[in-house]
PDB file of C-alpha atoms in Angstrom:
ATOM      1  CA  UNK A   1     119.637  93.502 101.383  1.00 51.00           C
ATOM      2  CA  UNK A   2     116.649  91.461  99.367  1.00 68.00           C
ATOM      3  CA  UNK A   3     116.862  92.121  95.853  1.00 86.00           C
ATOM      4  CA  UNK A   4     114.599  94.733  94.479  1.00 96.00           C
ATOM      5  CA  UNK A   5     111.784  93.257  92.266  1.00 96.00           C
ATOM      6  CA  UNK A   6     109.991  94.161  89.105  1.00 97.00           C
ATOM      7  CA  UNK A   7     106.779  93.145  87.342  1.00 97.00           C
ATOM      8  CA  UNK A   8     105.402  93.728  83.915  1.00 96.00           C
ATOM      9  CA  UNK A   9     103.536  91.618  81.076  1.00 95.00           C
ATOM     10  CA  UNK A  10     102.167  91.915  77.648  1.00 93.00           C
ATOM     11  CA  UNK A  11      99.005  90.696  76.011  1.00 92.00           C
ATOM     12  CA  UNK A  12      99.118  87.366  73.759  1.00 91.00           C
ATOM     13  CA  UNK A  13      96.783  89.342  71.047  1.00 82.00           C
ATOM     14  CA  UNK A  14      99.127  88.442  68.217  1.00 78.00           C
ATOM     15  CA  UNK A  15     103.013  88.210  67.317  1.00 82.00           C
ATOM     16  CA  UNK A  16     104.791  90.784  69.480  1.00 90.00           C
ATOM     17  CA  UNK A  17     105.714  94.039  67.631  1.00 92.00           C
ATOM     18  CA  UNK A  18     108.439  96.443  67.646  1.00 92.00           C
ATOM     19  CA  UNK A  19     106.495  98.734  69.737  1.00 90.00           C
ATOM     20  CA  UNK A  20     106.352  95.925  72.431  1.00 91.00           C
ATOM     21  CA  UNK A  21     110.023  95.523  71.915  1.00 92.00           C
ATOM     22  CA  UNK A  22     111.307  98.926  72.295  1.00 91.00           C
ATOM     23  CA  UNK A  23     108.494  99.996  74.702  1.00 88.00           C
ATOM     24  CA  UNK A  24     108.667  97.206  77.192  1.00 90.00           C
ATOM     25  CA  UNK A  25     110.886  93.998  76.726  1.00 93.00           C
ATOM     26  CA  UNK A  26     114.096  95.797  76.008  1.00 92.00           C
ATOM     27  CA  UNK A  27     113.529  97.840  78.900  1.00 92.00           C
ATOM     28  CA  UNK A  28     112.856  94.800  80.916  1.00 95.00           C
ATOM     29  CA  UNK A  29     116.176  93.278  79.795  1.00 95.00           C
ATOM     30  CA  UNK A  30     118.179  96.338  80.801  1.00 93.00           C
ATOM     31  CA  UNK A  31     117.003  96.187  84.502  1.00 94.00           C
ATOM     32  CA  UNK A  32     117.426  92.739  85.212  1.00 94.00           C
ATOM     33  CA  UNK A  33     120.861  93.592  86.512  1.00 91.00           C
ATOM     34  CA  UNK A  34     119.045  95.578  89.199  1.00 94.00           C
ATOM     35  CA  UNK A  35     115.901  93.820  89.737  1.00 95.00           C
ATOM     36  CA  UNK A  36     114.430  90.275  89.913  1.00 96.00           C
ATOM     37  CA  UNK A  37     111.831  90.322  87.413  1.00 96.00           C
ATOM     38  CA  UNK A  38     108.115  88.694  87.096  1.00 97.00           C
ATOM     39  CA  UNK A  39     107.184  88.695  83.491  1.00 97.00           C
ATOM     40  CA  UNK A  40     103.690  87.375  82.561  1.00 97.00           C
ATOM     41  CA  UNK A  41     101.665  86.552  79.615  1.00 97.00           C
ATOM     42  CA  UNK A  42      98.506  88.636  79.975  1.00 96.00           C
ATOM     43  CA  UNK A  43      95.877  86.432  78.623  1.00 95.00           C
ATOM     44  CA  UNK A  44      93.081  87.050  80.995  1.00 95.00           C
ATOM     45  CA  UNK A  45      93.316  91.043  79.787  1.00 92.00           C
ATOM     46  CA  UNK A  46      93.396  89.847  76.205  1.00 91.00           C
ATOM     47  CA  UNK A  47      89.945  88.068  76.474  1.00 90.00           C
ATOM     48  CA  UNK A  48      88.382  91.406  77.377  1.00 87.00           C
ATOM     49  CA  UNK A  49      87.851  92.207  73.497  1.00 83.00           C
ATOM     50  CA  UNK A  50      87.034  89.856  70.676  1.00 83.00           C
ATOM     51  CA  UNK A  51      89.434  87.273  69.966  1.00 87.00           C
ATOM     52  CA  UNK A  52      89.816  83.915  68.403  1.00 90.00           C
ATOM     53  CA  UNK A  53      89.909  80.906  71.159  1.00 91.00           C
ATOM     54  CA  UNK A  54      91.466  78.542  68.646  1.00 92.00           C
ATOM     55  CA  UNK A  55      94.383  80.828  68.119  1.00 92.00           C
ATOM     56  CA  UNK A  56      94.875  81.576  71.890  1.00 93.00           C
ATOM     57  CA  UNK A  57      97.082  78.851  72.892  1.00 93.00           C
ATOM     58  CA  UNK A  58      99.650  79.028  70.228  1.00 93.00           C
ATOM     59  CA  UNK A  59      99.723  82.924  70.959  1.00 94.00           C
ATOM     60  CA  UNK A  60     100.542  82.182  74.407  1.00 96.00           C
ATOM     61  CA  UNK A  61     103.315  79.986  73.268  1.00 96.00           C
ATOM     62  CA  UNK A  62     104.667  82.357  70.808  1.00 95.00           C
ATOM     63  CA  UNK A  63     104.771  85.186  73.148  1.00 95.00           C
ATOM     64  CA  UNK A  64     106.913  82.925  75.568  1.00 97.00           C
ATOM     65  CA  UNK A  65     109.228  82.303  72.879  1.00 97.00           C
ATOM     66  CA  UNK A  66     109.630  86.114  71.705  1.00 96.00           C
ATOM     67  CA  UNK A  67     110.197  86.895  75.655  1.00 97.00           C
ATOM     68  CA  UNK A  68     113.241  84.510  75.655  1.00 97.00           C
ATOM     69  CA  UNK A  69     114.564  85.199  72.391  1.00 96.00           C
ATOM     70  CA  UNK A  70     114.334  89.124  73.369  1.00 95.00           C
ATOM     71  CA  UNK A  71     116.590  88.251  76.122  1.00 95.00           C
ATOM     72  CA  UNK A  72     114.656  87.483  79.366  1.00 96.00           C
ATOM     73  CA  UNK A  73     116.538  84.992  81.135  1.00 95.00           C
ATOM     74  CA  UNK A  74     114.928  82.361  83.202  1.00 95.00           C
ATOM     75  CA  UNK A  75     117.783  82.718  85.918  1.00 93.00           C
ATOM     76  CA  UNK A  76     116.985  86.317  86.554  1.00 94.00           C
ATOM     77  CA  UNK A  77     113.291  86.302  86.180  1.00 97.00           C
ATOM     78  CA  UNK A  78     109.893  84.090  86.269  1.00 97.00           C
ATOM     79  CA  UNK A  79     108.015  83.865  83.143  1.00 98.00           C
ATOM     80  CA  UNK A  80     104.397  82.517  83.437  1.00 98.00           C
ATOM     81  CA  UNK A  81     100.866  82.737  82.136  1.00 98.00           C
ATOM     82  CA  UNK A  82      98.396  84.990  83.866  1.00 97.00           C
ATOM     83  CA  UNK A  83      95.396  82.643  84.004  1.00 96.00           C
ATOM     84  CA  UNK A  84      97.390  79.744  85.182  1.00 97.00           C
ATOM     85  CA  UNK A  85      97.903  81.645  88.695  1.00 97.00           C
ATOM     86  CA  UNK A  86      94.309  81.719  89.935  1.00 95.00           C
ATOM     87  CA  UNK A  87      95.084  83.809  92.761  1.00 96.00           C
ATOM     88  CA  UNK A  88      95.042  86.887  90.226  1.00 97.00           C
ATOM     89  CA  UNK A  89      91.364  86.828  89.682  1.00 96.00           C
ATOM     90  CA  UNK A  90      90.573  86.067  93.453  1.00 96.00           C
ATOM     91  CA  UNK A  91      92.526  89.373  94.543  1.00 97.00           C
ATOM     92  CA  UNK A  92      90.780  91.270  91.811  1.00 97.00           C
ATOM     93  CA  UNK A  93      87.362  90.530  93.399  1.00 97.00           C
ATOM     94  CA  UNK A  94      88.889  91.667  96.911  1.00 97.00           C
ATOM     95  CA  UNK A  95      90.274  94.857  95.280  1.00 98.00           C
ATOM     96  CA  UNK A  96      86.806  95.435  93.615  1.00 97.00           C
ATOM     97  CA  UNK A  97      85.209  96.150  97.172  1.00 96.00           C
ATOM     98  CA  UNK A  98      87.947  99.103  97.770  1.00 97.00           C
ATOM     99  CA  UNK A  99      87.869 100.411  94.165  1.00 96.00           C
ATOM    100  CA  UNK A 100      85.456 103.358  93.651  1.00 94.00           C
ATOM    101  CA  UNK A 101      83.549 103.205  90.288  1.00 92.00           C
ATOM    102  CA  UNK A 102      83.916 106.820  89.543  1.00 91.00           C
ATOM    103  CA  UNK A 103      87.744 106.217  89.276  1.00 91.00           C
ATOM    104  CA  UNK A 104      87.311 103.334  86.755  1.00 89.00           C
ATOM    105  CA  UNK A 105      84.985 105.613  84.713  1.00 86.00           C
ATOM    106  CA  UNK A 106      88.123 108.043  84.651  1.00 86.00           C
ATOM    107  CA  UNK A 107      90.159 105.443  82.844  1.00 83.00           C
ATOM    108  CA  UNK A 108      91.090 107.022  79.430  1.00 78.00           C
ATOM    109  CA  UNK A 109      92.333 103.653  78.054  1.00 71.00           C
ATOM    110  CA  UNK A 110      88.933 102.230  78.767  1.00 68.00           C
ATOM    111  CA  UNK A 111      87.129 105.090  77.103  1.00 67.00           C
ATOM    112  CA  UNK A 112      89.658 104.726  74.205  1.00 68.00           C
ATOM    113  CA  UNK A 113      89.036 100.914  73.816  1.00 67.00           C
ATOM    114  CA  UNK A 114      85.328 101.524  73.960  1.00 63.00           C
ATOM    115  CA  UNK A 115      85.110 103.626  71.287  1.00 63.00           C
ATOM    116  CA  UNK A 116      86.634 100.755  69.083  1.00 66.00           C
ATOM    117  CA  UNK A 117      84.152  98.229  70.104  1.00 63.00           C
ATOM    118  CA  UNK A 118      80.175  98.159  69.669  1.00 69.00           C
ATOM    119  CA  UNK A 119      79.559  96.045  72.782  1.00 75.00           C
ATOM    120  CA  UNK A 120      81.566  96.689  76.148  1.00 80.00           C
ATOM    121  CA  UNK A 121      81.799  93.983  78.707  1.00 86.00           C
ATOM    122  CA  UNK A 122      82.400  94.482  82.407  1.00 89.00           C
ATOM    123  CA  UNK A 123      85.877  92.954  82.108  1.00 86.00           C
ATOM    124  CA  UNK A 124      86.870  95.725  80.167  1.00 86.00           C
ATOM    125  CA  UNK A 125      85.820  98.239  82.443  1.00 88.00           C
ATOM    126  CA  UNK A 126      87.489  96.320  85.356  1.00 92.00           C
ATOM    127  CA  UNK A 127      90.667  95.723  83.671  1.00 92.00           C
ATOM    128  CA  UNK A 128      92.569  98.361  85.811  1.00 94.00           C
ATOM    129  CA  UNK A 129      91.528  96.418  88.902  1.00 96.00           C
ATOM    130  CA  UNK A 130      92.886  93.095  87.501  1.00 96.00           C
ATOM    131  CA  UNK A 131      96.070  94.756  86.627  1.00 96.00           C
ATOM    132  CA  UNK A 132      96.252  96.070  90.370  1.00 97.00           C
ATOM    133  CA  UNK A 133      95.997  92.278  91.551  1.00 98.00           C
ATOM    134  CA  UNK A 134      98.502  91.339  88.904  1.00 97.00           C
ATOM    135  CA  UNK A 135     100.972  93.639  90.417  1.00 97.00           C
ATOM    136  CA  UNK A 136     100.263  93.680  93.997  1.00 98.00           C
ATOM    137  CA  UNK A 137     100.401  89.740  94.529  1.00 98.00           C
ATOM    138  CA  UNK A 138     104.288  89.781  94.095  1.00 98.00           C
ATOM    139  CA  UNK A 139     104.903  93.297  96.099  1.00 97.00           C
ATOM    140  CA  UNK A 140     106.971  94.584  93.599  1.00 97.00           C
ATOM    141  CA  UNK A 141     109.131  97.888  94.273  1.00 97.00           C
ATOM    142  CA  UNK A 142     108.670  98.876  90.471  1.00 96.00           C
ATOM    143  CA  UNK A 143     106.658  98.339  87.364  1.00 96.00           C
ATOM    144  CA  UNK A 144     108.040  99.250  84.165  1.00 93.00           C
ATOM    145  CA  UNK A 145     105.189 100.360  81.528  1.00 88.00           C
ATOM    146  CA  UNK A 146     104.269 102.397  78.714  1.00 81.00           C
ATOM    147  CA  UNK A 147     103.112 105.694  78.539  1.00 81.00           C
ATOM    148  CA  UNK A 148      99.584 104.691  78.318  1.00 80.00           C
ATOM    149  CA  UNK A 149      99.534 102.352  81.435  1.00 85.00           C
ATOM    150  CA  UNK A 150     100.697 105.181  83.533  1.00 88.00           C
ATOM    151  CA  UNK A 151      97.204 106.193  84.910  1.00 89.00           C
ATOM    152  CA  UNK A 152      96.634 102.355  85.736  1.00 90.00           C
ATOM    153  CA  UNK A 153      99.492 102.398  88.031  1.00 94.00           C
ATOM    154  CA  UNK A 154      98.371 105.612  89.660  1.00 95.00           C
ATOM    155  CA  UNK A 155      94.993 103.536  90.169  1.00 95.00           C
ATOM    156  CA  UNK A 156      97.048 100.737  91.697  1.00 97.00           C
ATOM    157  CA  UNK A 157      98.610 102.962  93.959  1.00 97.00           C
ATOM    158  CA  UNK A 158      95.401 104.439  95.231  1.00 97.00           C
ATOM    159  CA  UNK A 159      93.845 100.935  95.661  1.00 97.00           C
ATOM    160  CA  UNK A 160      96.826 100.209  98.090  1.00 98.00           C
ATOM    161  CA  UNK A 161      96.187 103.226  99.951  1.00 98.00           C
ATOM    162  CA  UNK A 162      92.309 102.477 100.236  1.00 97.00           C
ATOM    163  CA  UNK A 163      93.140  98.576 101.162  1.00 98.00           C
ATOM    164  CA  UNK A 164      95.682  99.727 103.728  1.00 98.00           C
ATOM    165  CA  UNK A 165      93.235 102.255 105.265  1.00 97.00           C
ATOM    166  CA  UNK A 166      90.685  99.752 105.924  1.00 97.00           C
ATOM    167  CA  UNK A 167      92.595  96.524 106.633  1.00 97.00           C
ATOM    168  CA  UNK A 168      95.905  97.828 108.105  1.00 96.00           C
ATOM    169  CA  UNK A 169      99.344  98.414 106.154  1.00 97.00           C
ATOM    170  CA  UNK A 170     100.336  95.486 103.975  1.00 98.00           C
ATOM    171  CA  UNK A 171     100.943  96.471 100.411  1.00 98.00           C
ATOM    172  CA  UNK A 172     103.413  98.843  99.321  1.00 97.00           C
ATOM    173  CA  UNK A 173     103.054 101.474  96.374  1.00 97.00           C
ATOM    174  CA  UNK A 174     105.095 100.485  93.282  1.00 97.00           C
ATOM    175  CA  UNK A 175     106.876 102.917  91.309  1.00 95.00           C
ATOM    176  CA  UNK A 176     106.457 103.394  87.583  1.00 93.00           C
ATOM    177  CA  UNK A 177     109.316 102.897  85.336  1.00 92.00           C
ATOM    178  CA  UNK A 178     109.023 104.507  81.844  1.00 86.00           C
ATOM    179  CA  UNK A 179     111.350 103.051  78.999  1.00 79.00           C
ATOM    180  CA  UNK A 180     113.101 105.728  76.626  1.00 76.00           C
ATOM    181  CA  UNK A 181     110.292 104.629  74.096  1.00 73.00           C
ATOM    182  CA  UNK A 182     107.388 105.955  76.143  1.00 70.00           C
ATOM    183  CA  UNK A 183     104.995 105.628  73.255  1.00 79.00           C
ATOM    184  CA  UNK A 184     105.669 104.055  70.010  1.00 85.00           C
ATOM    185  CA  UNK A 185     103.352 105.288  67.096  1.00 86.00           C
ATOM    186  CA  UNK A 186     102.136 102.884  64.580  1.00 88.00           C
ATOM    187  CA  UNK A 187     102.688 103.112  60.959  1.00 89.00           C
ATOM    188  CA  UNK A 188      99.485 104.970  60.220  1.00 88.00           C
ATOM    189  CA  UNK A 189     101.548 107.922  61.983  1.00 85.00           C
ATOM    190  CA  UNK A 190      98.464 108.610  64.461  1.00 84.00           C
ATOM    191  CA  UNK A 191      97.891 105.788  66.921  1.00 85.00           C
ATOM    192  CA  UNK A 192     100.086 103.623  69.182  1.00 86.00           C
ATOM    193  CA  UNK A 193     101.354 100.764  67.530  1.00 88.00           C
ATOM    194  CA  UNK A 194      99.134  98.024  67.936  1.00 84.00           C
ATOM    195  CA  UNK A 195      98.250  94.661  66.508  1.00 81.00           C
ATOM    196  CA  UNK A 196      94.601  95.215  66.930  1.00 77.00           C
ATOM    197  CA  UNK A 197      94.802  98.344  64.751  1.00 81.00           C
ATOM    198  CA  UNK A 198      97.298  96.589  62.252  1.00 86.00           C
ATOM    199  CA  UNK A 199      99.492  99.347  62.190  1.00 89.00           C
ATOM    200  CA  UNK A 200     102.538  97.418  63.494  1.00 92.00           C
ATOM    201  CA  UNK A 201     105.686  95.626  62.660  1.00 93.00           C
ATOM    202  CA  UNK A 202     105.904  92.088  63.854  1.00 93.00           C
ATOM    203  CA  UNK A 203     109.095  91.421  65.749  1.00 93.00           C
ATOM    204  CA  UNK A 204     109.483  88.306  63.929  1.00 92.00           C
ATOM    205  CA  UNK A 205     108.905  89.492  60.405  1.00 94.00           C
ATOM    206  CA  UNK A 206     111.447  88.853  57.900  1.00 95.00           C
ATOM    207  CA  UNK A 207     113.665  91.711  56.498  1.00 95.00           C
ATOM    208  CA  UNK A 208     111.654  91.945  53.324  1.00 96.00           C
ATOM    209  CA  UNK A 209     108.399  92.176  55.256  1.00 95.00           C
ATOM    210  CA  UNK A 210     109.978  94.874  57.577  1.00 95.00           C
ATOM    211  CA  UNK A 211     111.050  97.147  54.602  1.00 95.00           C
ATOM    212  CA  UNK A 212     107.753  96.374  52.661  1.00 95.00           C
ATOM    213  CA  UNK A 213     105.755  97.580  55.852  1.00 94.00           C
ATOM    214  CA  UNK A 214     107.816 100.456  56.412  1.00 92.00           C
ATOM    215  CA  UNK A 215     107.679 101.686  52.788  1.00 91.00           C
ATOM    216  CA  UNK A 216     103.913 101.869  53.256  1.00 90.00           C
ATOM    217  CA  UNK A 217     104.128 103.748  56.402  1.00 89.00           C
ATOM    218  CA  UNK A 218     102.809 107.346  56.923  1.00 88.00           C
ATOM    219  CA  UNK A 219     105.527 110.044  56.937  1.00 86.00           C
ATOM    220  CA  UNK A 220     105.147 114.061  56.943  1.00 79.00           C
ATOM    221  CA  UNK A 221     101.775 114.626  55.568  1.00 80.00           C
ATOM    222  CA  UNK A 222     102.698 118.120  54.217  1.00 78.00           C
ATOM    223  CA  UNK A 223     105.284 116.604  51.968  1.00 80.00           C
ATOM    224  CA  UNK A 224     103.467 116.045  48.610  1.00 76.00           C
ATOM    225  CA  UNK A 225     106.434 115.559  46.365  1.00 77.00           C
ATOM    226  CA  UNK A 226     109.719 114.211  46.344  1.00 79.00           C
ATOM    227  CA  UNK A 227     111.076 117.662  45.587  1.00 77.00           C
ATOM    228  CA  UNK A 228     109.537 119.185  48.623  1.00 76.00           C
ATOM    229  CA  UNK A 229     111.500 119.771  51.691  1.00 77.00           C
ATOM    230  CA  UNK A 230     110.115 117.647  54.700  1.00 75.00           C
ATOM    231  CA  UNK A 231     109.941 118.085  58.494  1.00 83.00           C
ATOM    232  CA  UNK A 232     111.319 115.054  60.487  1.00 84.00           C
ATOM    233  CA  UNK A 233     110.378 116.737  63.784  1.00 85.00           C
ATOM    234  CA  UNK A 234     106.631 115.610  62.667  1.00 86.00           C
ATOM    235  CA  UNK A 235     107.390 112.298  60.976  1.00 86.00           C
ATOM    236  CA  UNK A 236     106.899 109.178  62.489  1.00 87.00           C
ATOM    237  CA  UNK A 237     109.193 107.073  60.431  1.00 87.00           C
ATOM    238  CA  UNK A 238     112.155 109.409  61.573  1.00 87.00           C
ATOM    239  CA  UNK A 239     111.236 109.251  65.086  1.00 89.00           C
ATOM    240  CA  UNK A 240     111.992 105.503  64.736  1.00 91.00           C
ATOM    241  CA  UNK A 241     115.370 106.238  63.424  1.00 91.00           C
ATOM    242  CA  UNK A 242     116.743 107.191  66.936  1.00 90.00           C
ATOM    243  CA  UNK A 243     116.070 103.559  68.165  1.00 92.00           C
ATOM    244  CA  UNK A 244     117.991 101.944  65.427  1.00 93.00           C
ATOM    245  CA  UNK A 245     119.967 104.404  63.110  1.00 93.00           C
ATOM    246  CA  UNK A 246     123.744 105.486  64.308  1.00 92.00           C
ATOM    247  CA  UNK A 247     123.682 109.138  65.278  1.00 91.00           C
ATOM    248  CA  UNK A 248     125.513 110.554  62.457  1.00 92.00           C
ATOM    249  CA  UNK A 249     123.589 108.803  59.761  1.00 92.00           C
ATOM    250  CA  UNK A 250     120.232 109.844  61.307  1.00 90.00           C
ATOM    251  CA  UNK A 251     121.217 113.378  61.658  1.00 91.00           C
ATOM    252  CA  UNK A 252     122.455 113.390  57.985  1.00 91.00           C
ATOM    253  CA  UNK A 253     118.865 112.036  57.138  1.00 89.00           C
ATOM    254  CA  UNK A 254     117.234 114.790  59.007  1.00 88.00           C
ATOM    255  CA  UNK A 255     119.644 117.383  57.138  1.00 90.00           C
ATOM    256  CA  UNK A 256     118.745 115.727  53.778  1.00 86.00           C
ATOM    257  CA  UNK A 257     114.982 115.699  54.666  1.00 85.00           C
ATOM    258  CA  UNK A 258     114.758 119.362  55.330  1.00 88.00           C
ATOM    259  CA  UNK A 259     116.492 120.280  52.193  1.00 88.00           C
ATOM    260  CA  UNK A 260     114.930 117.658  49.947  1.00 84.00           C
ATOM    261  CA  UNK A 261     118.059 116.041  49.313  1.00 85.00           C
ATOM    262  CA  UNK A 262     116.664 112.604  49.974  1.00 86.00           C
ATOM    263  CA  UNK A 263     112.910 111.393  49.705  1.00 85.00           C
ATOM    264  CA  UNK A 264     110.726 109.478  52.209  1.00 86.00           C
ATOM    265  CA  UNK A 265     111.283 106.138  50.459  1.00 89.00           C
ATOM    266  CA  UNK A 266     115.200 106.829  50.825  1.00 89.00           C
ATOM    267  CA  UNK A 267     114.591 107.491  54.669  1.00 90.00           C
ATOM    268  CA  UNK A 268     112.555 104.481  55.026  1.00 91.00           C
ATOM    269  CA  UNK A 269     114.990 102.175  53.231  1.00 93.00           C
ATOM    270  CA  UNK A 270     117.720 103.371  55.632  1.00 93.00           C
ATOM    271  CA  UNK A 271     115.707 102.845  58.567  1.00 94.00           C
ATOM    272  CA  UNK A 272     114.798  99.182  57.390  1.00 94.00           C
ATOM    273  CA  UNK A 273     118.631  98.279  56.966  1.00 95.00           C
ATOM    274  CA  UNK A 274     119.317  99.359  60.417  1.00 95.00           C
ATOM    275  CA  UNK A 275     116.045  97.988  61.899  1.00 95.00           C
ATOM    276  CA  UNK A 276     116.955  94.498  60.287  1.00 96.00           C
ATOM    277  CA  UNK A 277     120.455  94.541  61.407  1.00 96.00           C
ATOM    278  CA  UNK A 278     119.444  95.491  64.969  1.00 95.00           C
ATOM    279  CA  UNK A 279     116.614  92.918  65.278  1.00 96.00           C
ATOM    280  CA  UNK A 280     118.478  90.192  63.278  1.00 97.00           C
ATOM    281  CA  UNK A 281     119.687  88.241  66.497  1.00 96.00           C
ATOM    282  CA  UNK A 282     116.273  88.543  68.064  1.00 96.00           C
ATOM    283  CA  UNK A 283     114.860  86.869  65.132  1.00 96.00           C
ATOM    284  CA  UNK A 284     117.453  84.106  64.941  1.00 97.00           C
ATOM    285  CA  UNK A 285     116.785  83.074  68.411  1.00 97.00           C
ATOM    286  CA  UNK A 286     112.674  83.236  67.769  1.00 96.00           C
ATOM    287  CA  UNK A 287     113.536  80.649  65.215  1.00 96.00           C
ATOM    288  CA  UNK A 288     115.617  78.690  67.668  1.00 97.00           C
ATOM    289  CA  UNK A 289     113.259  78.782  70.427  1.00 97.00           C
ATOM    290  CA  UNK A 290     110.288  77.941  68.085  1.00 96.00           C
ATOM    291  CA  UNK A 291     111.849  74.467  67.601  1.00 97.00           C
ATOM    292  CA  UNK A 292     112.159  73.798  71.258  1.00 97.00           C
ATOM    293  CA  UNK A 293     108.227  73.625  72.497  1.00 96.00           C
ATOM    294  CA  UNK A 294     109.144  71.349  75.394  1.00 97.00           C
ATOM    295  CA  UNK A 295     111.540  73.749  76.764  1.00 98.00           C
ATOM    296  CA  UNK A 296     109.179  76.504  76.639  1.00 97.00           C
ATOM    297  CA  UNK A 297     106.604  74.588  78.534  1.00 97.00           C
ATOM    298  CA  UNK A 298     109.163  73.796  81.030  1.00 98.00           C
ATOM    299  CA  UNK A 299     110.049  77.678  81.586  1.00 98.00           C
ATOM    300  CA  UNK A 300     106.465  78.341  81.712  1.00 98.00           C
ATOM    301  CA  UNK A 301     105.872  75.445  84.054  1.00 98.00           C
ATOM    302  CA  UNK A 302     108.602  76.426  86.546  1.00 98.00           C
ATOM    303  CA  UNK A 303     107.177  79.986  86.315  1.00 98.00           C
ATOM    304  CA  UNK A 304     103.817  78.983  87.186  1.00 98.00           C
ATOM    305  CA  UNK A 305     104.903  77.138  90.298  1.00 98.00           C
ATOM    306  CA  UNK A 306     106.798  79.827  91.587  1.00 97.00           C
ATOM    307  CA  UNK A 307     104.352  82.616  90.800  1.00 97.00           C
ATOM    308  CA  UNK A 308     101.632  80.214  92.306  1.00 97.00           C
ATOM    309  CA  UNK A 309     103.723  79.692  95.358  1.00 97.00           C
ATOM    310  CA  UNK A 310     104.110  83.350  96.142  1.00 97.00           C
ATOM    311  CA  UNK A 311     100.655  84.647  95.359  1.00 97.00           C
ATOM    312  CA  UNK A 312      98.937  82.138  97.319  1.00 96.00           C
ATOM    313  CA  UNK A 313     100.849  83.554 100.199  1.00 96.00           C
ATOM    314  CA  UNK A 314      99.705  86.897  99.767  1.00 97.00           C
ATOM    315  CA  UNK A 315      96.437  85.940  99.336  1.00 96.00           C
ATOM    316  CA  UNK A 316      96.310  83.994 102.370  1.00 94.00           C
ATOM    317  CA  UNK A 317      97.960  86.813 104.400  1.00 95.00           C
ATOM    318  CA  UNK A 318      95.005  89.326 102.609  1.00 96.00           C
ATOM    319  CA  UNK A 319      92.407  86.678 103.604  1.00 95.00           C
ATOM    320  CA  UNK A 320      93.331  86.961 107.169  1.00 92.00           C
ATOM    321  CA  UNK A 321      93.236  90.736 107.180  1.00 95.00           C
ATOM    322  CA  UNK A 322      89.783  90.549 105.931  1.00 95.00           C
ATOM    323  CA  UNK A 323      88.768  88.285 108.655  1.00 91.00           C
ATOM    324  CA  UNK A 324      87.635  85.560 106.095  1.00 88.00           C
ATOM    325  CA  UNK A 325      90.538  83.121 106.224  1.00 72.00           C
ATOM    326  CA  UNK A 326      89.467  79.450 107.465  1.00 56.00           C
ATOM    327  CA  UNK A 327      93.209  79.378 108.843  1.00 55.00           C
ATOM    328  CA  UNK A 328      92.297  81.859 111.489  1.00 51.00           C
ATOM    329  CA  UNK A 329      89.320  80.316 113.393  1.00 49.00           C
ATOM    330  CA  UNK A 330      88.034  82.227 116.668  1.00 48.00           C
TER     331      UNK A 330
END
């Protein structure tokens, strides 16, 4: 029986952060015993919003370093850069011809991102169709994503049904896998942790930087003074404890918070201690891989070749179904 396939990716818009790690990469690593993985660095999606072209190449390299340092094993998965596999954009154009405009207008993430920028480009609007092409080129069984991408996966499955109904059964509908960390809220306590919103903790931050960022994080806004009792159920800092702090200590923090036995600073320092301990091995590997640029390039080139071979085969078969393949002359 063929091994099941999963696929996912993250944009290189800056250093990966603990939201990326908890909500995505840690989950990918845990699934590699059951799935073969396709993990790509999503640079074409990253250029749909303003960015620094001079920094993009180094960000792609840094993302590859962080993928490997977080535990992705090139023996169990393919790691590659989206823009280096040209079939992604060609299949996007084909999918554009079966995707209703009304479905794209419904996308909540497009509405959210549109509110953050004065000028909206077509790429941002068409983002979900490119995502569908990213996925379906490799015929995955499952796609591990964050909660904010569930609607895009639903659109991908709709595109499969539209394409298959018009051109014959070919693509399969991948299922969605959500991690335990479905949505990591940022240090502002309101919005999803994001590099663009500057409410994140970089994965490669030092222990001192991590603690400093946590100390500035928003907690229970109704707790005005140290002597006030708090409510850990509405505190985003406390929500991060469950990913890093041992159960007994976490429960004691909640108890002490409710009784004003400890203050928010105390709670943040406890979290920083455990977060730094948990991330120390990842940060050590980031430092090691950062010294091996040739190895990183080799991993990405090997991934590109394997991804290109598979995606071109898919594209050739799709062209044939559309009746536009030069390989099938009348």
